[in-house]
Amino acid sequence: MCLISFCTHIPSRRAALHPGSTDKGWLNKSAMQIAETGKPVKWSTPLGLPCVQPYTKNKRYNVMTPVQGVSLSCPAPEMPVNKRKQSTAFPPNFIHSQDSTHMLMTAIECYHAGIPFAAVHDSFWTLPCHVDEMDSIIREQFILMYSFDVLKQLKESFEAYNPEVKFGDLPDSDNSILTVSETLNTSSVENCPLSSQN
């Protein structure tokens, strides 16, 4: 729902995160700068929850069995970070952290409103008699979350965790303006260019 709402209801930075976009390039480059220091990429969600990418280089283990020896290669926490994976995995992981934050905010508000709430990934469910009210809550929480510059907040989070790194300027974007009235009043999610790319 978040992805569909995001690209349908507001012209946002989120819709620009395609391969080759300047936003995705900034995310990849910043993640690589962090990985070059030997640390994993770490950031905070809008709710303040820390996220850490666990990707390290593989460690080889030799296991002897009664039949034969087996060599296993597994990531291990004591190994150096996998710089390439830290960089390439960050943009989708960041988007997932935003989606899960929106889901948590929606779940909390539904709880306060006495609305039964269930979710799987980005699908939000309730009883038919509560659909309209839940729809309003989804949009309100979406607006609350994206009424500020998400990438600016991310950069501040990066700088707090990595004071030794000089991150590049955020890319210019005319697409970061939240159109509140459109988000609250739009009832259709058709013709969304990202709706099938979840």
Short mmCIF file of C-alpha atoms in Angstrom, two decimals:
data_model
loop_
_atom_site.label_atom_id
_atom_site.label_comp_id
_atom_site.label_asym_id
_atom_site.label_seq_id
_atom_site.Cartn_x
_atom_site.Cartn_y
_atom_site.Cartn_z
CA MET A 1 0.00 0.00 0.00
CA CYS A 2 2.76 2.44 0.89
CA LEU A 3 4.54 1.97 -2.42
CA ILE A 4 1.32 2.28 -4.41
CA SER A 5 0.15 5.29 -2.40
CA PHE A 6 3.51 6.95 -2.61
CA CYS A 7 3.85 6.89 -6.37
CA THR A 8 0.17 7.51 -7.07
CA HIS A 9 -0.66 10.28 -4.64
CA ILE A 10 2.42 12.45 -4.48
CA PRO A 11 5.23 13.26 -6.89
CA SER A 12 7.94 12.23 -4.46
CA ARG A 13 11.56 11.23 -4.27
CA ARG A 14 10.36 7.67 -3.69
CA ALA A 15 9.14 7.39 -7.27
CA ALA A 16 12.58 8.44 -8.48
CA LEU A 17 14.45 5.53 -6.90
CA HIS A 18 15.01 3.61 -10.10
CA PRO A 19 18.35 2.35 -11.40
CA GLY A 20 20.24 5.30 -12.82
CA SER A 21 18.39 7.90 -10.77
CA THR A 22 20.39 10.50 -8.88
CA ASP A 23 18.72 9.59 -5.57
CA LYS A 24 19.66 5.92 -5.88
CA GLY A 25 23.17 6.94 -6.92
CA TRP A 26 23.49 9.08 -3.79
CA LEU A 27 22.27 6.20 -1.62
CA ASN A 28 24.75 3.74 -3.21
CA LYS A 29 27.67 6.16 -2.97
CA SER A 30 26.95 7.06 0.65
CA ALA A 31 26.66 3.39 1.60
CA MET A 32 29.99 2.67 -0.12
CA GLN A 33 31.63 5.57 1.76
CA ILE A 34 30.50 4.01 5.03
CA ALA A 35 31.61 0.51 4.00
CA GLU A 36 35.04 1.87 3.04
CA THR A 37 35.56 2.73 6.73
CA GLY A 38 35.07 -0.98 7.56
CA LYS A 39 31.72 -0.40 9.26
CA PRO A 40 28.31 -1.71 8.20
CA VAL A 41 25.72 0.77 6.96
CA LYS A 42 23.55 1.94 9.86
CA TRP A 43 20.66 4.41 9.91
CA SER A 44 17.60 5.29 11.97
CA THR A 45 14.00 5.07 10.82
CA PRO A 46 11.59 8.00 11.34
CA LEU A 47 10.51 6.23 14.56
CA GLY A 48 14.10 6.20 15.78
CA LEU A 49 14.64 2.46 15.33
CA PRO A 50 18.23 1.62 14.33
CA CYS A 51 18.81 -0.46 11.21
CA VAL A 52 22.13 -2.20 10.51
CA GLN A 53 23.02 -4.14 7.38
CA PRO A 54 24.64 -7.43 8.40
CA TYR A 55 26.57 -8.14 5.18
CA THR A 56 30.10 -9.38 5.76
CA LYS A 57 32.56 -11.37 3.69
CA ASN A 58 32.20 -15.13 3.81
CA LYS A 59 34.25 -17.35 6.06
CA ARG A 60 35.15 -20.85 4.96
CA TYR A 61 34.46 -23.77 7.23
CA ASN A 62 35.66 -27.32 6.63
CA VAL A 63 33.35 -29.93 8.09
CA MET A 64 34.42 -33.55 8.22
CA THR A 65 31.68 -36.15 8.10
CA PRO A 66 32.01 -39.95 8.23
CA VAL A 67 31.51 -40.00 4.46
CA GLN A 68 33.48 -36.98 3.21
CA GLY A 69 34.73 -33.50 3.95
CA VAL A 70 32.43 -30.58 3.17
CA SER A 71 33.53 -26.98 2.67
CA LEU A 72 31.00 -24.30 3.66
CA SER A 73 31.16 -20.60 2.97
CA CYS A 74 29.01 -18.41 5.23
CA PRO A 75 28.94 -14.76 6.27
CA ALA A 76 30.40 -14.31 9.74
CA PRO A 77 30.14 -11.29 12.08
CA GLU A 78 33.87 -11.28 12.78
CA MET A 79 34.72 -10.96 9.06
CA PRO A 80 35.20 -7.58 7.30
CA VAL A 81 32.13 -5.97 5.77
CA ASN A 82 31.24 -6.87 2.20
CA LYS A 83 31.59 -3.40 0.69
CA ARG A 84 29.83 -4.17 -2.58
CA LYS A 85 26.83 -5.77 -0.89
CA GLN A 86 26.65 -2.97 1.70
CA SER A 87 26.36 -0.49 -1.18
CA THR A 88 24.05 -2.32 -3.58
CA ALA A 89 21.67 -3.63 -0.92
CA PHE A 90 21.20 -0.31 0.82
CA PRO A 91 18.64 1.45 -1.47
CA PRO A 92 16.05 -1.36 -1.28
CA ASN A 93 16.72 -1.90 2.43
CA PHE A 94 16.18 1.80 3.08
CA ILE A 95 12.85 1.70 1.19
CA HIS A 96 11.79 -1.38 3.17
CA SER A 97 12.60 0.44 6.42
CA GLN A 98 10.40 3.34 5.30
CA ASP A 99 7.55 0.98 4.36
CA SER A 100 7.76 -0.86 7.69
CA THR A 101 7.79 2.44 9.58
CA HIS A 102 4.61 3.50 7.79
CA MET A 103 3.04 0.14 8.64
CA LEU A 104 3.95 0.50 12.34
CA MET A 105 2.59 4.04 12.48
CA THR A 106 -0.64 2.85 10.85
CA ALA A 107 -0.94 -0.13 13.21
CA ILE A 108 -0.48 2.11 16.28
CA GLU A 109 -3.16 4.55 15.12
CA CYS A 110 -5.56 1.71 14.28
CA TYR A 111 -5.01 0.32 17.78
CA HIS A 112 -5.83 3.71 19.33
CA ALA A 113 -8.95 3.95 17.16
CA GLY A 114 -10.08 0.43 18.16
CA ILE A 115 -9.75 -0.88 14.60
CA PRO A 116 -8.61 -4.49 14.10
CA PHE A 117 -5.41 -4.41 12.02
CA ALA A 118 -3.35 -7.06 10.28
CA ALA A 119 -0.59 -6.70 7.72
CA VAL A 120 1.66 -8.77 5.54
CA HIS A 121 4.52 -6.79 4.01
CA ASP A 122 2.71 -3.85 2.39
CA SER A 123 -0.86 -5.16 2.47
CA PHE A 124 -2.99 -3.75 5.31
CA TRP A 125 -6.19 -5.53 6.36
CA THR A 126 -9.15 -4.87 8.61
CA LEU A 127 -12.81 -5.82 8.83
CA PRO A 128 -15.03 -4.46 6.01
CA CYS A 129 -16.85 -2.09 8.38
CA HIS A 130 -13.53 -0.36 9.21
CA VAL A 131 -12.03 -0.07 5.71
CA ASP A 132 -12.87 3.61 5.17
CA GLU A 133 -11.55 4.62 8.58
CA MET A 134 -8.37 2.58 8.12
CA ASP A 135 -7.89 4.11 4.67
CA SER A 136 -7.96 7.58 6.25
CA ILE A 137 -5.45 6.49 8.91
CA ILE A 138 -3.11 5.05 6.26
CA ARG A 139 -3.14 8.35 4.36
CA GLU A 140 -2.77 10.50 7.49
CA GLN A 141 0.21 8.49 8.72
CA PHE A 142 1.71 8.56 5.25
CA ILE A 143 1.43 12.36 5.17
CA LEU A 144 2.88 12.65 8.67
CA MET A 145 5.87 10.50 7.73
CA TYR A 146 6.62 12.15 4.39
CA SER A 147 5.87 15.76 5.28
CA PHE A 148 9.60 16.32 5.76
CA ASP A 149 12.68 15.63 3.63
CA VAL A 150 13.35 11.91 4.11
CA LEU A 151 16.78 12.00 2.46
CA LYS A 152 17.86 14.95 4.59
CA GLN A 153 16.91 12.99 7.71
CA LEU A 154 18.83 9.98 6.37
CA LYS A 155 21.93 12.09 5.75
CA GLU A 156 21.73 13.46 9.29
CA SER A 157 21.45 9.90 10.59
CA PHE A 158 24.49 8.86 8.53
CA GLU A 159 26.47 11.83 9.83
CA ALA A 160 25.58 11.00 13.44
CA TYR A 161 26.74 7.38 13.06
CA ASN A 162 29.74 8.21 10.85
CA PRO A 163 31.21 11.59 11.84
CA GLU A 164 34.47 10.78 10.06
CA VAL A 165 32.78 10.51 6.63
CA LYS A 166 32.12 13.55 4.43
CA PHE A 167 28.91 12.72 2.55
CA GLY A 168 28.09 14.41 -0.74
CA ASP A 169 25.31 16.94 -1.17
CA LEU A 170 21.81 15.56 -1.60
CA PRO A 171 20.65 15.52 -5.21
CA ASP A 172 18.34 18.33 -6.26
CA SER A 173 14.77 17.21 -6.73
CA ASP A 174 11.65 19.10 -7.69
CA ASN A 175 9.71 15.95 -6.83
CA SER A 176 9.95 16.15 -3.04
CA ILE A 177 6.85 18.29 -2.51
CA LEU A 178 4.05 16.52 -0.69
CA THR A 179 0.63 17.31 -2.11
CA VAL A 180 -1.45 16.76 1.01
CA SER A 181 -4.90 17.37 -0.50
CA GLU A 182 -4.23 14.92 -3.33
CA THR A 183 -3.04 12.26 -0.91
CA LEU A 184 -6.05 12.64 1.36
CA ASN A 185 -8.63 12.78 -1.43
CA THR A 186 -7.33 10.43 -4.14
CA SER A 187 -9.31 7.22 -4.22
CA SER A 188 -7.61 5.41 -7.08
CA VAL A 189 -4.23 3.73 -7.22
CA GLU A 190 -4.50 2.81 -10.89
CA ASN A 191 -1.84 3.70 -13.45
CA CYS A 192 0.90 3.66 -10.82
CA PRO A 193 4.21 3.08 -12.61
CA LEU A 194 5.69 1.31 -9.57
CA SER A 195 2.69 -0.75 -8.47
CA SER A 196 4.03 -3.91 -10.11
CA GLN A 197 7.64 -3.35 -9.01
CA ASN A 198 7.25 -3.93 -5.29
#
